[in-house]
PDB file of C-alpha atoms in Angstrom:
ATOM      1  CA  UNK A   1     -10.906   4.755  -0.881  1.00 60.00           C
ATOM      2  CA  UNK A   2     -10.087   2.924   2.337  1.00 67.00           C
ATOM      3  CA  UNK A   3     -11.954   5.438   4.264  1.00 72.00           C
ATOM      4  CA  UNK A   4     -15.046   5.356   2.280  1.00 72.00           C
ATOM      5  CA  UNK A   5     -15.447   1.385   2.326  1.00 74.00           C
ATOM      6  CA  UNK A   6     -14.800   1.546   5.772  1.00 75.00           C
ATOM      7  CA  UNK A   7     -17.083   4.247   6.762  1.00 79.00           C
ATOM      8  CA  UNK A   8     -20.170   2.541   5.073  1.00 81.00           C
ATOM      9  CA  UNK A   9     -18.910  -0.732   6.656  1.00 83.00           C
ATOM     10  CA  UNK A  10     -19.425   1.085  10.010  1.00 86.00           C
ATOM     11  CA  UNK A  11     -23.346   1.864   9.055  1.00 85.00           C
ATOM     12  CA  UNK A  12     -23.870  -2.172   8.782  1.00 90.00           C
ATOM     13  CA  UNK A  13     -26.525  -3.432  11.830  1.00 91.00           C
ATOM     14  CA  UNK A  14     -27.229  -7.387  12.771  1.00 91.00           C
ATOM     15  CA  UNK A  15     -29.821  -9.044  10.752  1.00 91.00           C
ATOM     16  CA  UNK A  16     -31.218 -12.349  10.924  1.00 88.00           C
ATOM     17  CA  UNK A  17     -30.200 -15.527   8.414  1.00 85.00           C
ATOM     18  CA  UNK A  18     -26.961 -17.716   8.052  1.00 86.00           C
ATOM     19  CA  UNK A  19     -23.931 -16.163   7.786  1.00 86.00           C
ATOM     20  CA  UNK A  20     -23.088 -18.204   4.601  1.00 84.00           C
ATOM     21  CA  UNK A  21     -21.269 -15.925   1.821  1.00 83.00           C
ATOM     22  CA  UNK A  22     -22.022 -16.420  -1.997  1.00 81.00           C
ATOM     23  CA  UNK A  23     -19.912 -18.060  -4.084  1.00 75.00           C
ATOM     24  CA  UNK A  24     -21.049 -15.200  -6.710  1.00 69.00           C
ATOM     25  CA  UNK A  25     -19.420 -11.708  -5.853  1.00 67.00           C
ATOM     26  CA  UNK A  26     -16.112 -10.033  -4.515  1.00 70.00           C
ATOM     27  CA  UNK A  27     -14.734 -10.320  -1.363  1.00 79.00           C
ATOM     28  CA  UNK A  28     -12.830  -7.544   0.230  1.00 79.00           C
ATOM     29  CA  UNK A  29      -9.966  -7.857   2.810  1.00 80.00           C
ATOM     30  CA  UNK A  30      -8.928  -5.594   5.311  1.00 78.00           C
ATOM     31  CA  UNK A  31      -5.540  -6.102   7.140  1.00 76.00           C
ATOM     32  CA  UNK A  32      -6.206  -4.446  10.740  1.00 73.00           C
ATOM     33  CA  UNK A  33      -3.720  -2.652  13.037  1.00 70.00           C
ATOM     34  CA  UNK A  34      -3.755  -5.010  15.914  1.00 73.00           C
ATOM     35  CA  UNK A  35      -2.964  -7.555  13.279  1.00 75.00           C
ATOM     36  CA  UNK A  36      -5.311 -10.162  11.733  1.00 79.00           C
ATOM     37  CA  UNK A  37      -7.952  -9.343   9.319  1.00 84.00           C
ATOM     38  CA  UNK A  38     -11.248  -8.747   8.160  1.00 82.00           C
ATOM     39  CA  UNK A  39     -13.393 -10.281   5.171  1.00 86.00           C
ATOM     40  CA  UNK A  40     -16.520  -8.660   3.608  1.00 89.00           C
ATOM     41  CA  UNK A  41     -18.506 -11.144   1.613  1.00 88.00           C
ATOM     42  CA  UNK A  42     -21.939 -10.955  -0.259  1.00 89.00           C
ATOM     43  CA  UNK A  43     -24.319 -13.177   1.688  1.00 90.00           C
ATOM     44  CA  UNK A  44     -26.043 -15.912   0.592  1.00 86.00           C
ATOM     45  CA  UNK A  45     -29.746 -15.572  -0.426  1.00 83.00           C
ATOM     46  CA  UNK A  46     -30.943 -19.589  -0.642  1.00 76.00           C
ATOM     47  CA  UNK A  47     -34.440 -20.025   0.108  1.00 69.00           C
ATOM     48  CA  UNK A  48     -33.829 -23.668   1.467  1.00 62.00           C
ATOM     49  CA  UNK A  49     -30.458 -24.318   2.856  1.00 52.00           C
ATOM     50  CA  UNK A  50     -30.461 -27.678   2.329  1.00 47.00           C
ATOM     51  CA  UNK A  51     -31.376 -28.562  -1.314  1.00 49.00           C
ATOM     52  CA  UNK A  52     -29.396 -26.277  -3.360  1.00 44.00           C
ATOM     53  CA  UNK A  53     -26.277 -27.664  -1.816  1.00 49.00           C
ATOM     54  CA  UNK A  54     -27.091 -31.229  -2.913  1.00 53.00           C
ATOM     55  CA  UNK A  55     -27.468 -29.939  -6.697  1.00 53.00           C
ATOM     56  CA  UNK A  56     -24.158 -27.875  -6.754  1.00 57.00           C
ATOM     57  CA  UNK A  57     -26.018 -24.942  -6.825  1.00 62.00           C
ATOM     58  CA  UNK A  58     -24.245 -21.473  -5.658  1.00 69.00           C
ATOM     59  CA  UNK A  59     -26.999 -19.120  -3.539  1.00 77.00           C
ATOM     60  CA  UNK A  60     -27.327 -15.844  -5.593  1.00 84.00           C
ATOM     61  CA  UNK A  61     -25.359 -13.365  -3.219  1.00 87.00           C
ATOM     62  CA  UNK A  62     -28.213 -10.967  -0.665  1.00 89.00           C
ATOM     63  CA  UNK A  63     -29.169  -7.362  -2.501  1.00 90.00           C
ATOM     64  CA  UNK A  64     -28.774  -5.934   1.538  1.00 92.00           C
ATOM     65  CA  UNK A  65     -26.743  -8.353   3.504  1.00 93.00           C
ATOM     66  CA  UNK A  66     -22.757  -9.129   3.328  1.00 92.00           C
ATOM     67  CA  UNK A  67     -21.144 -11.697   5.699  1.00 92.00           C
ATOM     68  CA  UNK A  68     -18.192 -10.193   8.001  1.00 90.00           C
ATOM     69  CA  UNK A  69     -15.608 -12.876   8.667  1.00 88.00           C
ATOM     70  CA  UNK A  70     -12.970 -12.259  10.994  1.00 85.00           C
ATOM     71  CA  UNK A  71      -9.597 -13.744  11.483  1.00 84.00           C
ATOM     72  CA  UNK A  72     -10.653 -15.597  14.474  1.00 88.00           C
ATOM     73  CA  UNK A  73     -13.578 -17.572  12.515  1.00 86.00           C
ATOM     74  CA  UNK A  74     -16.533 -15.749  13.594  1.00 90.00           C
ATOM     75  CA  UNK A  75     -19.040 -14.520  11.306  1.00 91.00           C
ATOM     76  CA  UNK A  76     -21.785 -12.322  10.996  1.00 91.00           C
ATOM     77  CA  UNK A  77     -24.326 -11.317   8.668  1.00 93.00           C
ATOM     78  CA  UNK A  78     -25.529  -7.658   8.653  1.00 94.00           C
ATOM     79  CA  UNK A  79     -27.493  -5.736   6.358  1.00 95.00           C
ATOM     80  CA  UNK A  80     -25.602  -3.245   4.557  1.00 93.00           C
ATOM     81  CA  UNK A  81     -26.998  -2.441   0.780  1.00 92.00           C
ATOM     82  CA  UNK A  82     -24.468  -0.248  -0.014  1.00 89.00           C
ATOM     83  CA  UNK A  83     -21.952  -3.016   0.780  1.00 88.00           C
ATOM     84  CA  UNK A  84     -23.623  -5.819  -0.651  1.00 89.00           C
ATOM     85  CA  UNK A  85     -24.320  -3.723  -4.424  1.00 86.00           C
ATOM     86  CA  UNK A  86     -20.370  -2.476  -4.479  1.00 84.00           C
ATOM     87  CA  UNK A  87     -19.140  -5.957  -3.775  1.00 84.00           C
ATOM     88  CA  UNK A  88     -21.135  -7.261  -6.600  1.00 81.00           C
ATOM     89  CA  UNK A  89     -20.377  -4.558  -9.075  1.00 79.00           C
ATOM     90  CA  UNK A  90     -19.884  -1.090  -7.447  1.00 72.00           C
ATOM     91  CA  UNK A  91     -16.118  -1.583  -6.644  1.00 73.00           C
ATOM     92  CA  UNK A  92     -15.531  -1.007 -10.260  1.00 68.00           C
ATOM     93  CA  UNK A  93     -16.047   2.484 -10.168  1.00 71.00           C
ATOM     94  CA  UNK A  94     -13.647   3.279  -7.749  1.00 66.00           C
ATOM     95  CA  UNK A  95     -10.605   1.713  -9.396  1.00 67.00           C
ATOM     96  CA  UNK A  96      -8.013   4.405  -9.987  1.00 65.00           C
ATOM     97  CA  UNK A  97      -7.412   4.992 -13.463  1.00 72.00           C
ATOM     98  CA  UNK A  98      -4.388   6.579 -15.150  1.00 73.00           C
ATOM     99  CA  UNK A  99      -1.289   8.229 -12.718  1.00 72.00           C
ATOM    100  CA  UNK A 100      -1.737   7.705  -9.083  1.00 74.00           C
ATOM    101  CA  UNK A 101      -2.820  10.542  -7.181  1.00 82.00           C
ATOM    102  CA  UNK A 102       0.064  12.478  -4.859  1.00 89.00           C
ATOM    103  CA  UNK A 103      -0.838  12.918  -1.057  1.00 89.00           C
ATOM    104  CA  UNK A 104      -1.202  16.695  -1.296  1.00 91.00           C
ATOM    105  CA  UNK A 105       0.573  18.921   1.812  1.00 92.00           C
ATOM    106  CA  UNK A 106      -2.237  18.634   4.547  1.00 91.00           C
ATOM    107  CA  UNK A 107      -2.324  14.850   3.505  1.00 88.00           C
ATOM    108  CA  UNK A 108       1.167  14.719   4.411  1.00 90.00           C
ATOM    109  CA  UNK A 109       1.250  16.863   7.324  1.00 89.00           C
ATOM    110  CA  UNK A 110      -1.334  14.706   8.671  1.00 86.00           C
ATOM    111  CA  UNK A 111       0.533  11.745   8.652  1.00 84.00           C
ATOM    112  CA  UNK A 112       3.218  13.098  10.479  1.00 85.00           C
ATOM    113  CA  UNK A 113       1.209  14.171  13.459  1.00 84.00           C
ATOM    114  CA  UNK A 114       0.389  10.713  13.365  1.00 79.00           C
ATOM    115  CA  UNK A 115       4.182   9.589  13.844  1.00 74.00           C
ATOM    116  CA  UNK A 116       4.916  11.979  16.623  1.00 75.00           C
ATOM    117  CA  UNK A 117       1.941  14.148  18.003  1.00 74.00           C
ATOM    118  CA  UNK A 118       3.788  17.747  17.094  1.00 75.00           C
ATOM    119  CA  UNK A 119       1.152  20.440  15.818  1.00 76.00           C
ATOM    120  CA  UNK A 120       3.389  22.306  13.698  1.00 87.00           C
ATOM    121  CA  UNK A 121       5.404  21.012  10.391  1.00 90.00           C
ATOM    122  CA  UNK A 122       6.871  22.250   7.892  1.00 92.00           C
ATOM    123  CA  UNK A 123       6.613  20.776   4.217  1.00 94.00           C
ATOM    124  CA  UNK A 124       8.102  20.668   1.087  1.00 95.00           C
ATOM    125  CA  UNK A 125       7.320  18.410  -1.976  1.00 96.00           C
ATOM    126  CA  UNK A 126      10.381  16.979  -3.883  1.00 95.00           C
ATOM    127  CA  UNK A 127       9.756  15.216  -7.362  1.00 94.00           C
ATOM    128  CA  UNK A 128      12.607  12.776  -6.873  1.00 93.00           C
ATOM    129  CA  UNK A 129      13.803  11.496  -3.787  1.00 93.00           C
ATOM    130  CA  UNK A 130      16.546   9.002  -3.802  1.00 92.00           C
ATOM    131  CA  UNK A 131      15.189   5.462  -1.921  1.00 87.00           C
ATOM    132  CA  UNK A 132      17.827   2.674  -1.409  1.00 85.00           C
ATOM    133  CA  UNK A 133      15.990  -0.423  -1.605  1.00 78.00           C
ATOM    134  CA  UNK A 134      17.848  -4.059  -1.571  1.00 81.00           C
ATOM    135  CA  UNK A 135      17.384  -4.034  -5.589  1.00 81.00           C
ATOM    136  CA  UNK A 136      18.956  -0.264  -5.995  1.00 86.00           C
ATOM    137  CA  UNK A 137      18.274   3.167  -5.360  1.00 89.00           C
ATOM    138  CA  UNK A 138      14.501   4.000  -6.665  1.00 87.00           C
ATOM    139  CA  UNK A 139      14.062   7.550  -6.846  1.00 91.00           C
ATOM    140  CA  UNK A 140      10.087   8.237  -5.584  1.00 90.00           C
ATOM    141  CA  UNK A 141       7.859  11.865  -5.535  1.00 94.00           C
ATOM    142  CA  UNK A 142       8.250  12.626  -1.769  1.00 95.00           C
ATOM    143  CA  UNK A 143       7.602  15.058   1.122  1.00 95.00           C
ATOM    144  CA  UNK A 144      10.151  16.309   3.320  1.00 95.00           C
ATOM    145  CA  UNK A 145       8.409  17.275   6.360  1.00 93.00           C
ATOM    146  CA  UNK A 146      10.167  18.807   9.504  1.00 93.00           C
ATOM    147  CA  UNK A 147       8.911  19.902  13.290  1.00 90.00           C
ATOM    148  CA  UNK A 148      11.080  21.382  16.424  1.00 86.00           C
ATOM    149  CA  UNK A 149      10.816  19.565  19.488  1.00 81.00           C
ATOM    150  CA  UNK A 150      10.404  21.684  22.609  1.00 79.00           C
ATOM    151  CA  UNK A 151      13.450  21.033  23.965  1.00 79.00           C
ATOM    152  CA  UNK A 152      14.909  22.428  20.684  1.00 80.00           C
ATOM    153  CA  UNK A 153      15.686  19.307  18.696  1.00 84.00           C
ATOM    154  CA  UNK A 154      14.426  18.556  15.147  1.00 86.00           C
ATOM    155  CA  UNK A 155      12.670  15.525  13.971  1.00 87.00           C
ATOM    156  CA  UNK A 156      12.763  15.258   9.957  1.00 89.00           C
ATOM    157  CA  UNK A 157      10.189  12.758   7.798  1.00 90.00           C
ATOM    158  CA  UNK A 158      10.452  11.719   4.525  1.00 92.00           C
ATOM    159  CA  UNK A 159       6.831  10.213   3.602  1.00 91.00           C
ATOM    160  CA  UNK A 160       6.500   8.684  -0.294  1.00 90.00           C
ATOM    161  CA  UNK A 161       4.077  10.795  -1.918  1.00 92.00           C
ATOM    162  CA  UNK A 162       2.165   8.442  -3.285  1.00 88.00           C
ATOM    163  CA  UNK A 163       1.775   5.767  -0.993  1.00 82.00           C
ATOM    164  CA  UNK A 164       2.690   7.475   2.559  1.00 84.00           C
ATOM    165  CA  UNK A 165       5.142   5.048   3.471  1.00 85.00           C
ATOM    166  CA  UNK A 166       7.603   6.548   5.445  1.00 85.00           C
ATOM    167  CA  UNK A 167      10.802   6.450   3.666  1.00 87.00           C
ATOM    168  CA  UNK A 168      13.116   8.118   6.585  1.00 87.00           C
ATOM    169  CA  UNK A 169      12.666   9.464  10.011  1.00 85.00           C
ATOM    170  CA  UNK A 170      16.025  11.259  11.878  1.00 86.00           C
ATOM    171  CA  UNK A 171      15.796  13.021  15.056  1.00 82.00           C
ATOM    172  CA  UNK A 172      18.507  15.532  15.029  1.00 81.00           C
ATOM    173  CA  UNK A 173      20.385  17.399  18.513  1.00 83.00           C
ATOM    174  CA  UNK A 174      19.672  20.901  19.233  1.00 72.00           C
ATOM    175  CA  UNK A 175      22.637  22.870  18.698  1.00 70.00           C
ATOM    176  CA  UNK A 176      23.994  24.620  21.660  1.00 65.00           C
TER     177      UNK A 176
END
């Protein structure tokens, strides 16, 4: 889901107007890996800036344009109609509904090349893995995922199946 948003977001060019969100529509945050954060916002469509404000009126939110705000303060306006129709209604659709899906195994593997580089891993899917967590152990659907290092040492993962949260990570000696 996180890909998707983000890949339209990517598709969004400069337009011209105020970068004034809508009161009326969603607003999505992203947290972002350097830290801070991104807001998506429907933008404003007022045809004069000035009087609506004086009545209390709210500016219908932009059919093509959102607002992006980031942590620092600046904003932009762009023109994105995919954006601007799924933060007014088209988020809806995507919200999971019943059991939450399981990363499946290249899902998983793919995550661990993230953690340490290594091409090949191995993976197996347990049903209930034991987590100790402050309130208790919390037993989660999990991979176990293990690679060889060159040098002959192993490095073994435990990801959470559903959320890919890495639950344990052990780098074990080569034995002689």
């Amino acid at each position: 889901m996180i890909a998707l948003v983000l890949d339209r977001l990517v598709g969004s060019r400069l337009t011209a107007g105020p970068a004034e969100p809508s009161a009326a529509g969603g607003v999505l945050h992203v947290a972002l890996r350097r830290g801070g954060h991104l807001a998506v916002e429907p933008a404003g469509e007022c045809p004069d800036a000035a009087a609506p404000v004086e009545r209390g009126y709210v500016c219908p939110p932009s059919p093509s344009d959102v607002v992006l705000r980031l942590s620092d303060g600046r904003a932009l306006r762009v023109r994105n109609p995919w954006m601007a129709g799924w933060l007014q209604e088209g988020w809806r659709g995507h919200l999971p509904v019943g059991a939450p899906q399981l990363l499946d195994r290249d899902a998983a593997i793919a995550l661990a090349r993230e953690q340490s580089g290594l091409p090949a891993w191995q993976a197996r899917f347990v049903d209930a893995y034991p987590v100790e967590r402050s309130g208790g152990t919390e037993v989660r659907p999990a991979w176990l995922l293990e690679a060889e290092l060159p040098a002959g040492q192993r490095i073994r993962l435990v990801l959470d199946a559903q959320t890919g949260e890495v639950l344990r990570l052990v780098q074990l000696e080569a034995l002689p």
